[in-house]
Tab-separated table of C-alpha atoms and ligand atoms in Angstrom:
chain	number	residue	atom	x	y	z
A	1	UNK	CA	98.739	134.186	166.378
A	2	UNK	CA	102.436	134.281	164.885
A	3	UNK	CA	102.706	134.609	161.756
A	4	UNK	CA	104.602	131.717	159.775
A	5	UNK	CA	107.227	132.861	157.398
A	6	UNK	CA	108.411	130.400	154.237
A	7	UNK	CA	112.476	131.395	153.860
A	8	UNK	CA	111.085	133.340	150.671
A	9	UNK	CA	108.233	135.390	151.790
A	10	UNK	CA	110.013	139.157	151.531
A	11	UNK	CA	106.674	140.434	150.467
A	12	UNK	CA	105.132	139.352	153.504
A	13	UNK	CA	107.826	140.466	155.665
A	14	UNK	CA	107.435	144.316	153.892
A	15	UNK	CA	104.123	144.243	154.620
A	16	UNK	CA	103.747	143.114	158.445
A	17	UNK	CA	107.228	145.483	159.286
A	18	UNK	CA	107.311	147.635	156.487
A	19	UNK	CA	110.306	146.596	155.448
A	20	UNK	CA	110.686	147.450	151.565
A	21	UNK	CA	111.671	143.722	150.305
A	22	UNK	CA	114.501	144.685	148.440
A	23	UNK	CA	116.331	145.990	151.195
A	24	UNK	CA	116.249	142.938	153.203
A	25	UNK	CA	118.675	139.662	153.322
A	26	UNK	CA	117.224	136.776	152.723
A	27	UNK	CA	119.340	134.313	154.760
A	28	UNK	CA	116.594	132.075	154.626
A	29	UNK	CA	115.900	130.801	150.883
A	30	UNK	CA	118.732	128.973	150.856
A	31	UNK	CA	119.648	130.597	147.266
A	32	UNK	CA	123.548	130.941	146.326
A	33	UNK	CA	124.386	134.912	146.746
A	34	UNK	CA	126.408	135.014	143.576
A	35	UNK	CA	124.215	135.831	141.155
A	36	UNK	CA	123.067	134.488	138.074
A	37	UNK	CA	125.810	132.919	135.448
A	38	UNK	CA	127.385	135.893	133.177
A	39	UNK	CA	126.818	133.497	130.081
A	40	UNK	CA	123.197	133.531	130.522
A	41	UNK	CA	123.123	137.004	131.280
A	42	UNK	CA	125.450	137.552	127.424
A	43	UNK	CA	123.573	134.662	125.705
A	44	UNK	CA	119.519	135.346	126.779
A	45	UNK	CA	119.390	138.641	124.843
A	46	UNK	CA	119.570	137.466	121.501
A	47	UNK	CA	116.983	134.384	122.494
A	48	UNK	CA	114.344	136.267	123.324
A	49	UNK	CA	112.417	135.780	120.629
A	50	UNK	CA	111.795	131.555	121.679
A	51	UNK	CA	108.517	132.485	123.886
A	52	UNK	CA	106.845	133.264	120.577
A	53	UNK	CA	107.149	129.133	120.011
A	54	UNK	CA	105.958	126.316	122.462
A	55	UNK	CA	109.214	124.789	123.797
A	56	UNK	CA	109.909	121.814	122.616
A	57	UNK	CA	107.482	119.349	124.309
A	58	UNK	CA	110.185	116.459	124.789
A	59	UNK	CA	113.047	118.933	126.147
A	60	UNK	CA	115.547	117.509	124.370
A	61	UNK	CA	118.168	120.011	124.281
A	62	UNK	CA	117.810	120.648	127.912
A	63	UNK	CA	117.683	117.345	128.722
A	64	UNK	CA	120.319	117.082	127.413
A	65	UNK	CA	122.504	119.527	128.498
A	66	UNK	CA	121.585	118.605	132.279
A	67	UNK	CA	122.214	115.148	131.763
A	68	UNK	CA	125.982	116.444	130.976
A	69	UNK	CA	125.555	118.407	133.629
A	70	UNK	CA	125.201	116.083	136.017
A	71	UNK	CA	126.428	112.953	134.262
A	72	UNK	CA	122.877	111.116	133.951
A	73	UNK	CA	121.281	109.407	130.507
A	74	UNK	CA	119.168	112.464	128.747
A	75	UNK	CA	116.599	109.539	128.285
A	76	UNK	CA	116.475	109.303	132.782
A	77	UNK	CA	115.832	112.803	133.260
A	78	UNK	CA	111.953	114.889	133.551
A	79	UNK	CA	111.925	118.528	133.749
A	80	UNK	CA	109.606	120.481	135.885
A	81	UNK	CA	108.845	123.430	136.988
A	82	UNK	CA	110.859	123.827	139.433
A	83	UNK	CA	111.762	120.496	141.909
A	84	UNK	CA	108.350	121.332	143.579
A	85	UNK	CA	106.315	119.641	140.640
A	86	UNK	CA	108.252	117.195	141.081
A	87	UNK	CA	108.062	116.583	144.769
A	88	UNK	CA	104.353	116.478	143.685
A	89	UNK	CA	104.049	114.290	140.492
A	90	UNK	CA	105.711	112.304	142.258
A	91	UNK	CA	103.801	111.368	145.322
A	92	UNK	CA	100.834	111.753	143.097
A	93	UNK	CA	101.236	109.693	140.789
A	94	UNK	CA	99.971	106.561	142.875
A	95	UNK	CA	96.255	107.569	144.870
A	96	UNK	CA	96.508	108.044	148.090
A	97	UNK	CA	99.978	106.652	148.488
A	98	UNK	CA	100.961	105.370	152.021
A	99	UNK	CA	104.646	107.787	153.071
A	100	UNK	CA	107.092	107.667	155.025
A	101	UNK	CA	109.037	110.569	155.407
A	102	UNK	CA	112.153	111.232	156.660
A	103	UNK	CA	111.973	113.985	159.723
A	104	UNK	CA	112.326	117.290	160.318
A	105	UNK	CA	112.052	118.001	156.386
A	106	UNK	CA	110.567	119.886	153.849
A	107	UNK	CA	106.538	120.845	154.792
A	108	UNK	CA	105.696	120.257	151.306
A	109	UNK	CA	106.057	116.547	151.206
A	110	UNK	CA	103.632	115.761	154.062
A	111	UNK	CA	101.204	118.471	152.400
A	112	UNK	CA	101.584	116.325	149.160
A	113	UNK	CA	100.796	113.145	150.644
A	114	UNK	CA	97.656	114.884	152.602
A	115	UNK	CA	96.876	116.199	149.133
A	116	UNK	CA	96.989	112.822	147.068
A	117	UNK	CA	94.217	111.472	149.826
A	118	UNK	CA	97.949	109.282	151.533
A	119	UNK	CA	98.560	109.152	154.912
A	120	UNK	CA	102.506	110.446	155.913
A	121	UNK	CA	104.435	108.498	158.662
A	122	UNK	CA	107.965	110.409	160.101
A	123	UNK	CA	111.112	108.846	160.552
A	124	UNK	CA	112.731	110.874	163.064
A	125	UNK	CA	116.648	111.469	163.167
A	126	UNK	CA	117.344	112.556	166.153
A	127	UNK	CA	118.489	115.446	167.874
A	128	UNK	CA	121.068	113.516	170.183
A	129	UNK	CA	122.725	111.959	167.277
A	130	UNK	CA	123.054	115.206	165.986
A	131	UNK	CA	120.585	114.540	163.203
A	132	UNK	CA	122.804	112.195	161.436
A	133	UNK	CA	121.003	108.347	159.202
A	134	UNK	CA	120.480	105.713	161.352
A	135	UNK	CA	120.363	103.134	157.918
A	136	UNK	CA	119.407	100.283	160.544
A	137	UNK	CA	116.708	101.624	161.686
A	138	UNK	CA	115.566	103.377	157.935
A	139	UNK	CA	115.723	100.319	156.623
A	140	UNK	CA	113.878	98.232	159.000
A	141	UNK	CA	111.075	101.287	158.995
A	142	UNK	CA	111.143	100.932	155.289
A	143	UNK	CA	110.524	96.883	155.403
A	144	UNK	CA	107.131	97.613	156.888
A	145	UNK	CA	105.651	98.494	153.262
A	146	UNK	CA	104.959	102.056	152.202
A	147	UNK	CA	104.535	103.353	148.258
A	148	UNK	CA	106.947	106.130	149.186
A	149	UNK	CA	109.518	107.154	150.788
A	150	UNK	CA	111.263	110.571	150.909
A	151	UNK	CA	114.530	111.972	152.166
A	152	UNK	CA	116.592	114.616	151.299
A	153	UNK	CA	120.185	114.884	150.798
A	154	UNK	CA	121.425	116.726	152.378
A	155	UNK	CA	118.272	117.569	154.861
A	156	UNK	CA	116.471	120.742	154.302
A	157	UNK	CA	116.882	121.898	157.853
A	158	UNK	CA	119.179	119.782	159.205
A	159	UNK	CA	121.855	119.881	156.376
A	160	UNK	CA	123.420	116.803	157.692
A	161	UNK	CA	123.736	114.244	154.558
A	162	UNK	CA	123.573	110.100	154.149
A	163	UNK	CA	126.808	109.670	151.663
A	164	UNK	CA	125.822	107.418	148.775
A	165	UNK	CA	128.115	103.997	149.583
A	166	UNK	CA	125.113	103.546	152.907
A	167	UNK	CA	122.293	103.607	150.702
A	168	UNK	CA	122.732	100.234	149.106
A	169	UNK	CA	121.102	98.128	151.898
A	170	UNK	CA	118.117	101.092	151.798
A	171	UNK	CA	117.556	100.430	148.166
A	172	UNK	CA	117.686	96.954	147.526
A	173	UNK	CA	114.915	96.424	150.269
A	174	UNK	CA	112.719	99.663	148.345
A	175	UNK	CA	113.470	97.618	144.383
A	176	UNK	CA	112.160	94.013	146.393
A	177	UNK	CA	109.012	96.268	147.933
A	178	UNK	CA	108.266	97.915	144.953
A	179	UNK	CA	108.489	101.322	147.421
A	180	UNK	CA	109.632	104.475	145.294
A	181	UNK	CA	112.694	106.303	147.050
A	182	UNK	CA	112.469	109.880	146.707
A	183	UNK	CA	115.839	111.451	147.160
A	184	UNK	CA	115.390	115.391	147.106
A	185	UNK	CA	118.381	116.602	146.129
A	186	UNK	CA	117.995	120.298	145.875
A	187	UNK	CA	120.947	121.290	147.521
A	188	UNK	CA	123.783	118.691	146.544
A	189	UNK	CA	125.590	121.210	143.699
A	190	UNK	CA	126.915	122.295	147.510
A	191	UNK	CA	128.095	119.270	148.465
A	192	UNK	CA	130.694	117.030	148.683
A	193	UNK	CA	130.508	114.343	146.161
A	194	UNK	CA	129.958	111.403	148.105
A	195	UNK	CA	126.355	112.856	149.083
A	196	UNK	CA	125.243	112.551	145.751
A	197	UNK	CA	122.781	109.477	145.381
A	198	UNK	CA	122.161	110.011	141.617
A	199	UNK	CA	124.866	108.042	139.959
A	200	UNK	CA	122.451	105.530	141.753
A	201	UNK	CA	119.913	105.639	139.661
A	202	UNK	CA	121.889	103.088	136.876
A	203	UNK	CA	121.501	100.690	139.206
A	204	UNK	CA	118.194	100.665	141.371
A	205	UNK	CA	114.982	101.467	139.581
A	206	UNK	CA	113.250	102.699	142.922
A	207	UNK	CA	115.189	105.212	143.305
A	208	UNK	CA	113.718	108.712	142.030
A	209	UNK	CA	115.811	111.836	142.324
A	210	UNK	CA	114.771	115.422	142.323
A	211	UNK	CA	116.591	118.162	141.776
A	212	UNK	CA	116.863	121.976	141.156
A	213	UNK	CA	118.667	124.663	139.847
A	214	UNK	CA	116.657	127.707	141.609
A	215	UNK	CA	119.385	126.763	144.398
A	216	UNK	CA	123.274	127.174	143.267
A	217	UNK	CA	122.124	129.150	139.999
A	218	UNK	CA	120.939	131.238	142.249
A	219	UNK	CA	117.824	130.901	139.941
A	220	UNK	CA	114.297	129.954	142.310
A	221	UNK	CA	112.016	132.246	139.352
A	222	UNK	CA	113.293	129.879	136.485
A	223	UNK	CA	111.075	127.317	138.272
A	224	UNK	CA	113.381	124.553	137.143
A	225	UNK	CA	113.128	122.104	138.537
A	226	UNK	CA	114.264	117.165	137.054
A	227	UNK	CA	113.677	114.567	138.136
A	228	UNK	CA	116.575	111.375	137.515
A	229	UNK	CA	115.599	107.606	137.667
A	230	UNK	CA	115.965	104.462	135.549
A	231	UNK	CA	112.316	103.416	136.237
A	232	UNK	CA	110.077	104.151	132.451
A	233	UNK	CA	107.395	103.227	133.813
A	234	UNK	CA	107.147	105.647	136.923
A	235	UNK	CA	109.096	108.166	133.808
A	236	UNK	CA	105.952	107.994	131.543
A	237	UNK	CA	103.328	107.467	134.948
A	238	UNK	CA	104.739	110.908	135.990
A	239	UNK	CA	104.737	112.057	132.489
A	240	UNK	CA	101.500	111.770	131.754
A	241	UNK	CA	99.926	113.161	134.987
A	242	UNK	CA	102.069	116.468	134.058
A	243	UNK	CA	101.386	119.728	132.039
A	244	UNK	CA	102.689	119.400	128.996
A	245	UNK	CA	104.739	122.274	128.701
A	246	UNK	CA	105.172	123.738	132.683
A	247	UNK	CA	108.690	124.388	131.297
A	248	UNK	CA	108.366	128.214	129.908
A	249	UNK	CA	110.563	128.509	126.220
A	250	UNK	CA	112.851	131.116	128.108
A	251	UNK	CA	113.450	128.851	130.737
A	252	UNK	CA	114.363	126.317	128.645
A	253	UNK	CA	116.819	128.303	127.189
A	254	UNK	CA	118.245	129.865	130.044
A	255	UNK	CA	118.776	126.574	132.465
A	256	UNK	CA	121.093	125.569	128.613
A	257	UNK	CA	123.072	128.730	129.157
A	258	UNK	CA	123.830	128.365	132.383
A	259	UNK	CA	124.682	124.764	132.898
A	260	UNK	CA	127.139	125.730	129.792
A	261	UNK	CA	129.435	127.573	132.190
A	262	UNK	CA	131.760	125.757	133.926
A	263	UNK	CA	133.466	128.699	135.256
A	264	UNK	CA	130.944	130.511	136.894
A	265	UNK	CA	129.567	126.380	138.579
A	266	UNK	CA	133.583	126.158	140.254
A	267	UNK	CA	132.978	129.610	141.321
A	268	UNK	CA	129.667	128.908	143.612
A	269	UNK	CA	131.285	125.841	144.358
A	270	UNK	CA	134.475	127.473	146.022
A	271	UNK	CA	132.590	129.985	147.624
A	272	UNK	CA	130.172	128.042	149.251
A	273	UNK	CA	132.867	125.570	150.261
A	274	UNK	CA	134.914	128.287	151.859
A	275	UNK	CA	132.064	130.823	153.072
A	276	UNK	CA	131.050	126.790	154.742
A	277	UNK	CA	134.056	126.612	156.990
A	278	UNK	CA	134.536	130.309	157.725
A	279	UNK	CA	130.828	130.982	158.936
A	280	UNK	CA	131.512	127.118	160.737
A	281	UNK	CA	134.620	128.969	162.461
A	282	UNK	CA	133.021	131.592	163.709
A	283	UNK	CA	130.462	129.644	165.844
A	284	UNK	CA	132.897	127.385	167.237
A	285	UNK	CA	134.108	130.962	168.664
A	286	UNK	CA	130.036	131.478	170.062
A	287	UNK	CA	130.360	127.924	171.784
A	288	UNK	CA	131.140	129.533	175.942
A	289	UNK	CA	127.457	131.547	175.008
A	290	UNK	CA	126.022	127.656	174.708
A	291	UNK	CA	125.645	128.342	171.159
A	292	UNK	CA	126.360	124.998	169.097
A	293	UNK	CA	124.941	123.945	165.232
A	294	UNK	CA	124.929	120.945	163.375
A	295	UNK	CA	127.568	120.008	161.331
A	296	UNK	CA	126.602	121.429	157.939
A	297	UNK	CA	127.320	119.893	154.232
A	298	UNK	CA	125.541	121.949	152.152
A	299	UNK	CA	124.826	125.767	151.839
A	300	UNK	CA	122.771	126.368	155.015
A	301	UNK	CA	123.782	126.006	159.083
A	302	UNK	CA	120.971	124.329	161.801
A	303	UNK	CA	121.755	126.771	165.325
A	304	UNK	CA	121.275	125.236	168.489
A	305	UNK	CA	119.974	127.950	170.306
A	306	UNK	CA	120.745	128.693	174.349
A	307	UNK	CA	117.582	127.111	176.399
A	308	UNK	CA	117.462	130.418	178.624
A	309	UNK	CA	118.081	132.909	176.243
A	310	UNK	CA	115.692	134.826	173.623
A	311	UNK	CA	113.379	132.180	171.346
A	312	UNK	CA	114.286	131.224	168.212
A	313	UNK	CA	111.535	133.960	167.337
A	314	UNK	CA	112.670	136.506	169.403
A	315	UNK	CA	116.442	136.858	167.361
A	316	UNK	CA	113.963	136.390	164.018
A	317	UNK	CA	112.301	139.625	164.965
A	318	UNK	CA	115.535	140.957	166.546
A	319	UNK	CA	116.884	139.852	162.499
A	320	UNK	CA	114.279	141.146	160.746
A	321	UNK	CA	114.513	144.758	162.081
A	322	UNK	CA	117.935	145.266	160.987
A	323	UNK	CA	117.268	143.833	157.944
A	324	UNK	CA	117.748	140.172	157.876
A	325	UNK	CA	115.678	137.168	157.671
A	326	UNK	CA	116.744	133.632	159.215
A	327	UNK	CA	114.341	130.720	159.352
A	328	UNK	CA	112.820	130.664	162.914
A	329	UNK	CA	112.651	126.484	163.145
A	330	UNK	CA	109.991	126.127	165.707
A	331	UNK	CA	107.098	124.920	163.377
A	332	UNK	CA	109.538	122.385	162.015
A	333	UNK	CA	108.311	118.679	163.491
A	334	UNK	CA	111.471	117.395	165.668
A	335	UNK	CA	112.266	121.508	166.036
A	336	UNK	CA	111.765	123.631	168.497
A	337	UNK	CA	111.620	127.353	169.523
A	338	UNK	CA	115.704	126.737	170.548
A	339	UNK	CA	116.118	126.534	166.495
A	340	UNK	CA	117.221	128.768	163.785
A	341	UNK	CA	118.511	128.169	160.405
A	342	UNK	CA	120.446	130.361	157.846
A	343	UNK	CA	122.569	130.137	154.823
A	344	UNK	CA	125.516	131.209	153.585
A	345	UNK	CA	125.464	134.800	152.542
A	346	UNK	CA	127.944	137.450	151.338
A	347	UNK	CA	130.939	137.588	153.779
A	348	UNK	CA	130.087	141.101	155.006
A	349	UNK	CA	126.186	139.928	155.603
A	350	UNK	CA	127.182	136.662	157.406
A	351	UNK	CA	129.642	138.998	160.021
A	352	UNK	CA	127.024	141.122	160.819
A	353	UNK	CA	124.227	138.835	161.630
A	354	UNK	CA	126.689	136.515	163.484
A	355	UNK	CA	127.781	139.932	164.759
A	356	UNK	CA	123.717	140.026	165.972
A	357	UNK	CA	123.504	136.671	167.615
A	358	UNK	CA	127.020	137.244	169.288
A	359	UNK	CA	125.681	140.210	170.667
A	360	UNK	CA	122.328	138.629	171.814
A	361	UNK	CA	123.516	135.776	173.367
A	362	UNK	CA	126.712	136.751	175.527
B	401	PLP	C1	114.302	120.735	150.232
B	401	PLP	C2	113.620	121.526	149.270
B	401	PLP	N1	113.223	120.960	147.734
B	401	PLP	C3	112.694	121.671	147.030
B	401	PLP	C4	112.647	123.186	147.199
B	401	PLP	C5	111.418	123.859	146.008
B	401	PLP	O1	112.869	124.260	145.216
B	401	PLP	P1	112.142	124.574	143.913
B	401	PLP	O2	112.236	126.348	143.546
B	401	PLP	O3	113.438	124.185	142.908
B	401	PLP	O4	110.887	124.345	143.520
B	401	PLP	C6	112.969	123.744	148.824
B	401	PLP	C7	113.029	125.198	148.303
B	401	PLP	O5	112.977	125.871	149.682
B	401	PLP	C8	113.549	122.361	149.398
B	401	PLP	O6	113.731	123.405	150.212
């Protein structure tokens, strides 16, 4: 049986392929290559004693900093151990939820629905439509009646996105039917502002936006995510079911420092949009080899390989042996072994990966 790898499984790669984890460039974890913020590195040293105390149970300072960053009211924000904890918490806040998941999707959504004893229907973004959102069809499906709708925006793994101005009718239906519309914005910081639906939380009580410090701030080890909603009932139900101090004092302090680093935030945004454009141009040059891609909105791209050449798994193997880990997308429902996903890293690393793809399919 072939092994399945999550985007962050570098230690598993080390175990199986004998390549030291620290030598592998992870094109599959979708984490910014620019490292952590300078303000965090400068400031964290003098805050190390914070672990001697419990964090503020209400995380007041952190929620205020997050609210300032994403222009939301601090009172509408809940924090958790990565967006993972909040995905689990919102799905499980209702027993045996009936869920509709926009697919292809991050596998954790369905896993959490099943853990909660619920049932998951999938609404597929179609390959023939370049995995764009068909909002009319989605609205019709949601009108059938669900407890929760899970959308990833931008979508992992397709990197497509729906703009906030197209969400109105869907959210009206969700408000009317009491369906929680959970939008996972883990990758939103890399995308244009038009895709950010979080400002709509003030208007629609069904909307619960989930965000993360892991990817954009290059801090997956911090384990810090947050949710935004104006629905006080939902907020307190989730709060009641969560562990009280799931964000450590150190993560609390670190995140406040990172969020205050405006220059760093600008630098990451500028780098990533430039690199996205540069890599897309290089992919355009591979079109004569039968390689195509879905126009990316986030910091990663879904690439379609020629049907006749090596499969996604074969390319994964070739890349690993050159110390590059890409995502073989054959295990995503709605995709197959002609799809890979990779995130934009350092320019020279991206050049190396693109050369390998070129050599393999020319
Ligand atoms: C779409 C999506 N949501 C959530 C997560 C989990 O992120 P976190 O590190 O914030 O738990 C990931 C991680 O890969 C992801 O791709």
